PDB file of C-alpha atoms and ligand atoms in Angstrom:
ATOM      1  CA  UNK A   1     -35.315  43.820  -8.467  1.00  0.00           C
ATOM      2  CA  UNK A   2     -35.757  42.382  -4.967  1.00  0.00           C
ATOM      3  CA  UNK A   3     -32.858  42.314  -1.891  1.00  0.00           C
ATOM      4  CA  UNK A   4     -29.891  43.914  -0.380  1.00  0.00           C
ATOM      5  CA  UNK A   5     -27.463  42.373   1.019  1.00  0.00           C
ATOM      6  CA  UNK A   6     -28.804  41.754   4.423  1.00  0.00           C
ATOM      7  CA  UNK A   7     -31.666  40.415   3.169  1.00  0.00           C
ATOM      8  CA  UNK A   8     -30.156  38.029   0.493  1.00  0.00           C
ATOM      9  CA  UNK A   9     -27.869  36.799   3.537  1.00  0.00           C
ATOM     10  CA  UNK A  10     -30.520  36.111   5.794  1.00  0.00           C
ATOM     11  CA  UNK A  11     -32.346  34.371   2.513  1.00  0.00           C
ATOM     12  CA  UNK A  12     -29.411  32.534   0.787  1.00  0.00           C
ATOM     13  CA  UNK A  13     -28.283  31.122   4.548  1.00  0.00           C
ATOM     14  CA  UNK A  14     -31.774  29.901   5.328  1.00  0.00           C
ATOM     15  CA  UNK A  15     -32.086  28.219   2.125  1.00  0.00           C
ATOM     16  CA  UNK A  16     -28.365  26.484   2.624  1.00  0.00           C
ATOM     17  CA  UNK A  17     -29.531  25.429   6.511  1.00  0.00           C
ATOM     18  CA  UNK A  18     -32.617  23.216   5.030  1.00  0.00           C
ATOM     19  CA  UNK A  19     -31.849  22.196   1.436  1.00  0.00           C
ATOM     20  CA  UNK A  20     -28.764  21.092   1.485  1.00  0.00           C
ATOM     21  CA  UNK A  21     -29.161  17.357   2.324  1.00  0.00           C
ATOM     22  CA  UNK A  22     -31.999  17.015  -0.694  1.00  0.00           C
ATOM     23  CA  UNK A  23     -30.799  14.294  -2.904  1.00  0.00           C
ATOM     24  CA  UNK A  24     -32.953  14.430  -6.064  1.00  0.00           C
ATOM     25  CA  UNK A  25     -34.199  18.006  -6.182  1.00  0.00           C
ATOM     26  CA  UNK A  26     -31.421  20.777  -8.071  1.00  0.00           C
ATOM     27  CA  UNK A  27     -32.117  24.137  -6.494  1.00  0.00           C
ATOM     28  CA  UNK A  28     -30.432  27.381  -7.953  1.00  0.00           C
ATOM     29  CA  UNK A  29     -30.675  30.950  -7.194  1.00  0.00           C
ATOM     30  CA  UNK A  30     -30.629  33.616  -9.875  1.00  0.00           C
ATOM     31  CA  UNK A  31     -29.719  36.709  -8.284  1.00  0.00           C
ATOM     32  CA  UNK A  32     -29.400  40.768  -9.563  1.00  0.00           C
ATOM     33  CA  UNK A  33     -25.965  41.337 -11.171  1.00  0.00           C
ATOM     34  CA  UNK A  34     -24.952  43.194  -7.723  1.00  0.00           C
ATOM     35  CA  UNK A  35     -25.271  40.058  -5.588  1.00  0.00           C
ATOM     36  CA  UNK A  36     -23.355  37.611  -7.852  1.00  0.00           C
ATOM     37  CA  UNK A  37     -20.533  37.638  -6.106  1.00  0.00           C
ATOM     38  CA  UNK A  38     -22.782  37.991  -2.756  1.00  0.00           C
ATOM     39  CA  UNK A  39     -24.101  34.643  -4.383  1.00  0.00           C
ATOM     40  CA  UNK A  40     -20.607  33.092  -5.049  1.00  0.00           C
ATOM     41  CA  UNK A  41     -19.338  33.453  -1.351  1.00  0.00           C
ATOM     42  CA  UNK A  42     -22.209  32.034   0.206  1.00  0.00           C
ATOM     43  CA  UNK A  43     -22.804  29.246  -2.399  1.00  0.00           C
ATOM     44  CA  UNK A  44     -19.313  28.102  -3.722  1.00  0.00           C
ATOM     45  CA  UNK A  45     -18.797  24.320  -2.387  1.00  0.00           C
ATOM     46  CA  UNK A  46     -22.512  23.889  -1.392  1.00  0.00           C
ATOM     47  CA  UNK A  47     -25.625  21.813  -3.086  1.00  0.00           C
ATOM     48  CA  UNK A  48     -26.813  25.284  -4.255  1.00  0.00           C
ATOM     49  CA  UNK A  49     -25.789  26.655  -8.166  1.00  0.00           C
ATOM     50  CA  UNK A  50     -26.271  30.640  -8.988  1.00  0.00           C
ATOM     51  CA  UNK A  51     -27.214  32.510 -11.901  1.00  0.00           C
ATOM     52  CA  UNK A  52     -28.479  36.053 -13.417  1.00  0.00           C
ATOM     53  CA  UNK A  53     -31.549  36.990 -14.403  1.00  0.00           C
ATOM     54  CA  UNK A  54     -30.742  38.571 -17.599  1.00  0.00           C
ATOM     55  CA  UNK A  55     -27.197  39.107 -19.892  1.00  0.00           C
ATOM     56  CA  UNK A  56     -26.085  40.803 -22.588  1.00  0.00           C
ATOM     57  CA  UNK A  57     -26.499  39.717 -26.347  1.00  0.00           C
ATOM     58  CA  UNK A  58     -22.638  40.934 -27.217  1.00  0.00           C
ATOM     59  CA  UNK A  59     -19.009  39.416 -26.021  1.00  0.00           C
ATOM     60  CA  UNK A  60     -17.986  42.412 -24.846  1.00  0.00           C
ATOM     61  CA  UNK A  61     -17.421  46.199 -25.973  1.00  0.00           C
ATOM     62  CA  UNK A  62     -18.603  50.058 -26.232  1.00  0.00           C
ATOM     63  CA  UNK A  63     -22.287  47.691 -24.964  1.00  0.00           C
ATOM     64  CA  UNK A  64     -22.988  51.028 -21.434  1.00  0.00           C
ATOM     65  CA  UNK A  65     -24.833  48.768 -18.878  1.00  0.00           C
ATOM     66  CA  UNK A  66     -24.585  45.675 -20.172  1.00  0.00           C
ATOM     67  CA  UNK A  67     -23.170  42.494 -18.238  1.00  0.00           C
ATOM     68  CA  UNK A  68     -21.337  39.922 -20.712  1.00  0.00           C
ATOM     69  CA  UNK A  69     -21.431  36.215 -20.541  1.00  0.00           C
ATOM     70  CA  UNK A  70     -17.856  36.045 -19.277  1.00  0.00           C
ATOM     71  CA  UNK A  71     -18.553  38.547 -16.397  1.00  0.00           C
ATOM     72  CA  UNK A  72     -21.237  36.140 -14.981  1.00  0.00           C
ATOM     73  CA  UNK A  73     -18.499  33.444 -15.484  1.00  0.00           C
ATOM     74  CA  UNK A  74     -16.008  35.665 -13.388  1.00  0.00           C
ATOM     75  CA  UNK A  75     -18.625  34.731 -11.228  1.00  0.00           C
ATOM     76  CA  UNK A  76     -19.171  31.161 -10.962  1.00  0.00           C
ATOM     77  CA  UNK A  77     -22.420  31.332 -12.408  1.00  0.00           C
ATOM     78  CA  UNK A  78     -23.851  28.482 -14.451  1.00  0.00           C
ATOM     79  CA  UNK A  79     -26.884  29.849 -14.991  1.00  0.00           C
ATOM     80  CA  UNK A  80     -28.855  32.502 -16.992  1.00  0.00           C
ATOM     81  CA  UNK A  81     -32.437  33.483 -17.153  1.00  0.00           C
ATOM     82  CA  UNK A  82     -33.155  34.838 -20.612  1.00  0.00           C
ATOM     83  CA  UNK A  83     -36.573  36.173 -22.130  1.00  0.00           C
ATOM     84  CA  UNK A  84     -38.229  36.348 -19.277  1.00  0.00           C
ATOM     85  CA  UNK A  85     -41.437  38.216 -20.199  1.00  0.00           C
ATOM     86  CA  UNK A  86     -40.903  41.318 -17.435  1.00  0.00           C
ATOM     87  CA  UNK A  87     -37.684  41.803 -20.091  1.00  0.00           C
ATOM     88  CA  UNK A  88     -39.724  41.609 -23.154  1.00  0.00           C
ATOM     89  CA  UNK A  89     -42.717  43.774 -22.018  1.00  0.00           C
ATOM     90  CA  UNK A  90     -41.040  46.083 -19.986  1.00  0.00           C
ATOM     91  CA  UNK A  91     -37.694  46.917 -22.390  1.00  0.00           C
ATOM     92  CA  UNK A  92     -39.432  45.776 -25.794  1.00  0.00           C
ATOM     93  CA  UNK A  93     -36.845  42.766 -25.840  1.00  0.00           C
ATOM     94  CA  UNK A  94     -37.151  41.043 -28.997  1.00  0.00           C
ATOM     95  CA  UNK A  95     -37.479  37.109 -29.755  1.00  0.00           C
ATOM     96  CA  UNK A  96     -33.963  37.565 -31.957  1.00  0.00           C
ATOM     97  CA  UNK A  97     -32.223  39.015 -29.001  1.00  0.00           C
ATOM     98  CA  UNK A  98     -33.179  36.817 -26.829  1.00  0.00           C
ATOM     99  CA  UNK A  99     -31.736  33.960 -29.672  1.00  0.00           C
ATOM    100  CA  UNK A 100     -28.585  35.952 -29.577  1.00  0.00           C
ATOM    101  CA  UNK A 101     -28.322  35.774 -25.727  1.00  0.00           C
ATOM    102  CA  UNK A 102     -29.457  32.045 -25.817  1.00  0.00           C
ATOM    103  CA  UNK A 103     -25.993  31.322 -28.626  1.00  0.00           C
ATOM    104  CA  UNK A 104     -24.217  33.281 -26.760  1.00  0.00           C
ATOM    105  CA  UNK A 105     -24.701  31.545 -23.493  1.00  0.00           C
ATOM    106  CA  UNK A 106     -24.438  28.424 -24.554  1.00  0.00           C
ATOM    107  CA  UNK A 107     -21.091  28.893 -26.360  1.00  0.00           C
ATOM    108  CA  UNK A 108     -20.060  30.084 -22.885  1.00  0.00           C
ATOM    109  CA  UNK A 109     -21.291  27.043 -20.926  1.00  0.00           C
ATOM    110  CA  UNK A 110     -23.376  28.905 -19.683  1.00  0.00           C
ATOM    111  CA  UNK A 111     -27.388  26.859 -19.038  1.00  0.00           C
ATOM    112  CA  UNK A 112     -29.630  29.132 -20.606  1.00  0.00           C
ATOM    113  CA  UNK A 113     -33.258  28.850 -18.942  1.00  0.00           C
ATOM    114  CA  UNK A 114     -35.438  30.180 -21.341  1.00  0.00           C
ATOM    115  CA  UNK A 115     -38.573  31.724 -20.436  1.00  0.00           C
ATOM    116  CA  UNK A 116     -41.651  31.190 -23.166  1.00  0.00           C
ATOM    117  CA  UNK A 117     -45.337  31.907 -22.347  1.00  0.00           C
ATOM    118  CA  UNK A 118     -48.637  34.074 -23.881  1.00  0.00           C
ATOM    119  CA  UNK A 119     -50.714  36.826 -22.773  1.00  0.00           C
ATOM    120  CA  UNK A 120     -54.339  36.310 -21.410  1.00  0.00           C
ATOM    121  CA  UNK A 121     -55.609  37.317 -24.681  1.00  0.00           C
ATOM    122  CA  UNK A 122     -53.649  35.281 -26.554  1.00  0.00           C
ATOM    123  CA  UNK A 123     -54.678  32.431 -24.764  1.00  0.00           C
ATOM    124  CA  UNK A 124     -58.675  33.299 -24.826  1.00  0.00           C
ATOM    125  CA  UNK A 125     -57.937  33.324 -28.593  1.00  0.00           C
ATOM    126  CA  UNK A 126     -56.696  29.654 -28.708  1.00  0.00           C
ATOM    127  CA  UNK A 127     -53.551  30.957 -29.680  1.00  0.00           C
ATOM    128  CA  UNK A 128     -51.047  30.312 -26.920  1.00  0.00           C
ATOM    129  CA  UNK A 129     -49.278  27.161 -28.845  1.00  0.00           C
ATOM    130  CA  UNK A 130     -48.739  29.564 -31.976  1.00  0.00           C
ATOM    131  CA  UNK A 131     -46.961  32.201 -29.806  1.00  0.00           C
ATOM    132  CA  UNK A 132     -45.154  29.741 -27.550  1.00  0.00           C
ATOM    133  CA  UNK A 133     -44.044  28.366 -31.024  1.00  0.00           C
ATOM    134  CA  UNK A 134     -42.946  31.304 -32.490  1.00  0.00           C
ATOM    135  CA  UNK A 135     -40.950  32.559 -29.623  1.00  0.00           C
ATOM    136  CA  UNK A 136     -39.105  29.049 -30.034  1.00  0.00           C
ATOM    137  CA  UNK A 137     -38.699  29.136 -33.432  1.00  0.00           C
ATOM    138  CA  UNK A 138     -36.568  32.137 -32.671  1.00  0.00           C
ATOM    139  CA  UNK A 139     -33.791  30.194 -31.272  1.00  0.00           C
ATOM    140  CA  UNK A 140     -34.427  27.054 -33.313  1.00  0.00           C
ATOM    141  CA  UNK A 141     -34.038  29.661 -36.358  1.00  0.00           C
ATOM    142  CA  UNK A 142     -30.701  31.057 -35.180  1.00  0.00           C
ATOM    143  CA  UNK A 143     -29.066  27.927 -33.423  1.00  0.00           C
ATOM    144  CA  UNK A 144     -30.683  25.082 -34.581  1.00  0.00           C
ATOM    145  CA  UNK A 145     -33.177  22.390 -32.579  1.00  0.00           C
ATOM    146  CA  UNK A 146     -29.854  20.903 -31.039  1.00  0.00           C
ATOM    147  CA  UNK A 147     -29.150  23.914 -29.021  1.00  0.00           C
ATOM    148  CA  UNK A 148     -31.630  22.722 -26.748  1.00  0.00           C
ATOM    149  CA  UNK A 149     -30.219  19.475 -25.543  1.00  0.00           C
ATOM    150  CA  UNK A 150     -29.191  20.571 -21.938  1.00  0.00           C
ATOM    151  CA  UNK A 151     -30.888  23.483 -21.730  1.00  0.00           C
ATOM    152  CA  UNK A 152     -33.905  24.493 -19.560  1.00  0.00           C
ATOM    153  CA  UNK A 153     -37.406  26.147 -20.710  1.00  0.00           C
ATOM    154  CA  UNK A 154     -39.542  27.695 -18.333  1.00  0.00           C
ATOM    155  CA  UNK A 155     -43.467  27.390 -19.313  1.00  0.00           C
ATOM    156  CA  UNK A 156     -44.550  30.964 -17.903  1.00  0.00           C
ATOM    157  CA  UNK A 157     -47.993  32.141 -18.580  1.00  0.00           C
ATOM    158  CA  UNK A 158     -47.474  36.013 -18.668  1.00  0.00           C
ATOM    159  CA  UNK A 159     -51.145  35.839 -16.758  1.00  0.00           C
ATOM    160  CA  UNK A 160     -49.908  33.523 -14.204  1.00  0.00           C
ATOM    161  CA  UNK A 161     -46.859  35.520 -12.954  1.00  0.00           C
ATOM    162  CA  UNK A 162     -47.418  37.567  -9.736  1.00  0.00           C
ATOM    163  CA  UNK A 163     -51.065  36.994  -9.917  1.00  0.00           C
ATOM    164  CA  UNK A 164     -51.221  34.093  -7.458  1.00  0.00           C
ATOM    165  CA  UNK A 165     -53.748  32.120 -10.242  1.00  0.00           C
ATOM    166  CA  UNK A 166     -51.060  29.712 -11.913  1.00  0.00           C
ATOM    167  CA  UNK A 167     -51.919  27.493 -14.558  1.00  0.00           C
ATOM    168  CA  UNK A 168     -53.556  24.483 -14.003  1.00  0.00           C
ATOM    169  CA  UNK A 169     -52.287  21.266 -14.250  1.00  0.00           C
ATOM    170  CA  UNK A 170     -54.036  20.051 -17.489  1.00  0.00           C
ATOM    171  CA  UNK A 171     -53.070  23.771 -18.622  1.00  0.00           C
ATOM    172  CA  UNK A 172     -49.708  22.846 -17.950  1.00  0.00           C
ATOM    173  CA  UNK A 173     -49.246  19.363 -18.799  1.00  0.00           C
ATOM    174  CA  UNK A 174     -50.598  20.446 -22.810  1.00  0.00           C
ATOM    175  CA  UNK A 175     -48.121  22.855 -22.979  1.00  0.00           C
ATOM    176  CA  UNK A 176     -45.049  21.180 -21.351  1.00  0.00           C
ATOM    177  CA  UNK A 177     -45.975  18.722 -24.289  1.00  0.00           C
ATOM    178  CA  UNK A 178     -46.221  21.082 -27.522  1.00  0.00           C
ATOM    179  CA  UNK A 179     -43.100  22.121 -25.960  1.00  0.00           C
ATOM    180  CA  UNK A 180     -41.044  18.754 -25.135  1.00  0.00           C
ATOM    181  CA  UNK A 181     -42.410  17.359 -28.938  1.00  0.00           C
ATOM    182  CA  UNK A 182     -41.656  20.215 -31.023  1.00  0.00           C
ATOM    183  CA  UNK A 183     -37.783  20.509 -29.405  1.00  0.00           C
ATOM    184  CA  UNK A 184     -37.212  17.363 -29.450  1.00  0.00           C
ATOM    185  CA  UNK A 185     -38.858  15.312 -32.494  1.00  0.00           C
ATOM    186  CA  UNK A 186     -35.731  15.001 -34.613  1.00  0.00           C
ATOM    187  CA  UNK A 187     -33.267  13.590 -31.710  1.00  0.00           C
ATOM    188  CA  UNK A 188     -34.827  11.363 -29.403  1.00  0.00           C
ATOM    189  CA  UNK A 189     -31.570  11.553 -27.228  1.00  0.00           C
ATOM    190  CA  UNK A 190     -32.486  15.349 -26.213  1.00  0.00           C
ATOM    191  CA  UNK A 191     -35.349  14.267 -23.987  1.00  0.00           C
ATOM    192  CA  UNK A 192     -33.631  13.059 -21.201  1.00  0.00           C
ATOM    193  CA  UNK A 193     -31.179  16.310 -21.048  1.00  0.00           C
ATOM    194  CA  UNK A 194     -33.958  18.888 -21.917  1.00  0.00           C
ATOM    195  CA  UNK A 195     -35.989  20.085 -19.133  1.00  0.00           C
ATOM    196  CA  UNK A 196     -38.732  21.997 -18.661  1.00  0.00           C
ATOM    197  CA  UNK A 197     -40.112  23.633 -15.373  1.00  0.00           C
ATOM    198  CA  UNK A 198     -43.234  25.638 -15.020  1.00  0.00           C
ATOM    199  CA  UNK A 199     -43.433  29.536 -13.798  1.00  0.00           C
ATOM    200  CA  UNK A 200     -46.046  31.567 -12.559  1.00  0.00           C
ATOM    201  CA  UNK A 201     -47.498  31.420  -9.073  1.00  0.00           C
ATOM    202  CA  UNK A 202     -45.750  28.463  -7.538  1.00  0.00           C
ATOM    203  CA  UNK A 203     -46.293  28.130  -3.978  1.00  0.00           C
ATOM    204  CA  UNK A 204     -46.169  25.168  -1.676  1.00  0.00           C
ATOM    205  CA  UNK A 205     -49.826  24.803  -1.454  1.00  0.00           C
ATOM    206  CA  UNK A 206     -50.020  24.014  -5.274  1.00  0.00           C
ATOM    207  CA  UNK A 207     -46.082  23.014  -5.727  1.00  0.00           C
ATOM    208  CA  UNK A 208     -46.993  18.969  -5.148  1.00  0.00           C
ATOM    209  CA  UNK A 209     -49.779  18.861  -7.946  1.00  0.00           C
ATOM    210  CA  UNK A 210     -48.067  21.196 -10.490  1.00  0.00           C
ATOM    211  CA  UNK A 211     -44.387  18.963 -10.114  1.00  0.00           C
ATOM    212  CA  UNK A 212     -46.455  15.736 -10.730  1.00  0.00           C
ATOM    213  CA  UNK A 213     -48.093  16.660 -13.697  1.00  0.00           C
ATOM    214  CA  UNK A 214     -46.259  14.999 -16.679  1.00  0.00           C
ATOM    215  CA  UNK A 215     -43.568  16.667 -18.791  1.00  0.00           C
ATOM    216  CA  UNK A 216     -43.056  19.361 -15.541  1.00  0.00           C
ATOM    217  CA  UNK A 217     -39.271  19.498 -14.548  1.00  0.00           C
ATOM    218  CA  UNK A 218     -39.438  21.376 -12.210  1.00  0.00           C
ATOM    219  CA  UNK A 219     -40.564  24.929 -11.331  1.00  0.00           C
ATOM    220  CA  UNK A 220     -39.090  28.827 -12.059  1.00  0.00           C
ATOM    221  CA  UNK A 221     -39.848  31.030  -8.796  1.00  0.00           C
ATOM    222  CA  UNK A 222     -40.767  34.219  -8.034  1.00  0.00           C
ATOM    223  CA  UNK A 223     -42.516  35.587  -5.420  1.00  0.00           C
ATOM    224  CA  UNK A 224     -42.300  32.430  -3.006  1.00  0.00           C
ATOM    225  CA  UNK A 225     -38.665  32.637  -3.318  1.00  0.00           C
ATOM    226  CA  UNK A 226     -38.464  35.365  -1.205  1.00  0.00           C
ATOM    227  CA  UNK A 227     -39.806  33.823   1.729  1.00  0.00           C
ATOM    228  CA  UNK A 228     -37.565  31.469   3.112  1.00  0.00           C
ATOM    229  CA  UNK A 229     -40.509  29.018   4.173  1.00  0.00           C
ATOM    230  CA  UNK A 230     -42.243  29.264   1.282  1.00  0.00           C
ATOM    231  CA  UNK A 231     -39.198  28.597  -0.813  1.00  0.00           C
ATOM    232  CA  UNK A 232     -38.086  25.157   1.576  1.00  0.00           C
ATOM    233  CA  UNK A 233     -41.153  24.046   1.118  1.00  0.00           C
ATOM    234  CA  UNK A 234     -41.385  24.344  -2.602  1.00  0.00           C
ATOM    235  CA  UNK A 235     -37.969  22.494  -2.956  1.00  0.00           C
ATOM    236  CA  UNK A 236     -39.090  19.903  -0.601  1.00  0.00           C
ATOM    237  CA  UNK A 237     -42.361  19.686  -2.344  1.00  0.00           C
ATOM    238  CA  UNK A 238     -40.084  18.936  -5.839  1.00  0.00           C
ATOM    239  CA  UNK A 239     -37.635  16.519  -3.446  1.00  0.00           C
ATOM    240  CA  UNK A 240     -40.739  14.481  -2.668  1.00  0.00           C
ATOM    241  CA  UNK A 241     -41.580  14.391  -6.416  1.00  0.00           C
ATOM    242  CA  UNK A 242     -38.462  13.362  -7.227  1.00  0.00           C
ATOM    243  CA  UNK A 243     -38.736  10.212  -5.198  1.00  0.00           C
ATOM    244  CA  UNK A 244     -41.686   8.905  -6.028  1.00  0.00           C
ATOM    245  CA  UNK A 245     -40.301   8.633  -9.777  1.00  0.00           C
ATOM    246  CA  UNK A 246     -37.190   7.297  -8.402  1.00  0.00           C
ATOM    247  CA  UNK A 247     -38.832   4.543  -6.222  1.00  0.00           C
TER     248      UNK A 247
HETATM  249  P1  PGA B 301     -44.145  34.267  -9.537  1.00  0.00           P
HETATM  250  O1  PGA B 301     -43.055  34.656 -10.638  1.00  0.00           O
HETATM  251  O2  PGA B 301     -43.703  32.953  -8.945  1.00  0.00           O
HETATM  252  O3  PGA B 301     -44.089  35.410  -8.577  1.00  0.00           O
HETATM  253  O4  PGA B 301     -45.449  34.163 -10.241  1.00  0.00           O
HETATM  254  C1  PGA B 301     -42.651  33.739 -11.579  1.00  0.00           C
HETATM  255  C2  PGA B 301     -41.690  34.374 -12.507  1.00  0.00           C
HETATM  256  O5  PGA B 301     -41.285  35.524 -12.280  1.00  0.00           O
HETATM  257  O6  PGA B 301     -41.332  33.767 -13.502  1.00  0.00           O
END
């Protein structure tokens, strides 16, 4: 619940004046419902995709508040952030709705990016692969492993969100592997299409290290992607990783 217009402007144009020649690195922008179609007219015909940060789990209807799939298509977005753990704290979203979204947006060619991660407890109790798991097994339950193939996962350790102490690499690299194995065992051919980027406390001083570790796609921002600076630099940081596994 960050920006106005002005601000998003000033943001979205800064972004478009020093990422748009990167040639490896795929940079999107998942904006409040407001500023989709603030989104659209800055981004349509550029190197830069758009999406929402949340959607509804119903086609349409009597549903007071709630933005459908088709709506964010009205928009050009291609993109929707589901599950993300402010959602599932903060408005008691369940794992099943979040399955319901994930169906839904993918009948609607719509790339989910789904957001799985533990609590600091849950993690001091050795438990974090059980919980990532189960919030997987969720969608696997209601769609079926295939679902997955082109769709993004976002690692997010609730702890490492907005605290500035992200996860570290070997933290990272476990989990990006529990993950990658247990969605894509059956088909082999999902593991080129499925990707999976880490969240929680990227920033360019730790962006280099964190996009080399194995199994990392990329990376979900928060914070840092409200600072134009901070933001180039995190791009530029995945650009560079890019090429080096290119070369
Ligand atoms: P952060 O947020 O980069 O501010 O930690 C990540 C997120 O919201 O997923």
């Amino acid at each position: 619940m960050h920006g106005n217009l002005k601000q998003n402007a000033q943001l979205l144009n800064a972004y478009l004046k020093e990422l748009s020649d990167l040639s490896h690195a795929k940079v999107v922008v998942c904006v409040p419902y407001p500023y989709l179609a603030q989104a659209q007219q800055l981004l349509q015909n550029t190197s830069i995709a758009w999406g929402a940060q949340n959607m509804g789990k119903f086609e349409s209807g009597a549903y007071t508040g709630e933005v459908s799939a088709d709506m964010l298509l009205d928009f050009g977005a291609q993109y929707v952030i589901l599950g993300h753990s402010e959602r599932s704290t903060a408005y008691c979203e369940s794992d099943e709705n979040i399955a319901d979204k994930f169906m839904l947006a993918k009948q609607h060619g719509l790339t989910p990016v789904l957001c799985v991660g533990e609590t600091l407890i849950e993690r001091e109790a050795g438990v974090m692969e059980m919980v990532v798991g189960q919030q997987l097994d969720a969608i696997i339950k209601k769609c079926g492993v295939e679902v997955f193939e082109h769709a993004i996962v976002s690692y997010e350790p609730i702890w490492a969100i907005g605290t500035g102490l992200a996860a570290s690499p070997a933290q990272a690299e476990t989990m990006h592997q529990f993950i990658r194995q247990k969605l894509t065992q059956p088909s082999a051919q999902a593991e080129g299409a499925l990707k999976i980027l880490y969240g929680g406390s990227v920033n360019p001083q730790n962006a280099v290290q964190l996009f080399s570790v194995n199994g990392i796609d990329g990376g979900l921002v928060g914070k840092c992607s409200l600072n134009a600076q901070d933001f180039v630099k995190i791009c530029q940081a995945a650009e560079q990783v890019c090429e080096t596994l290119v070369e």
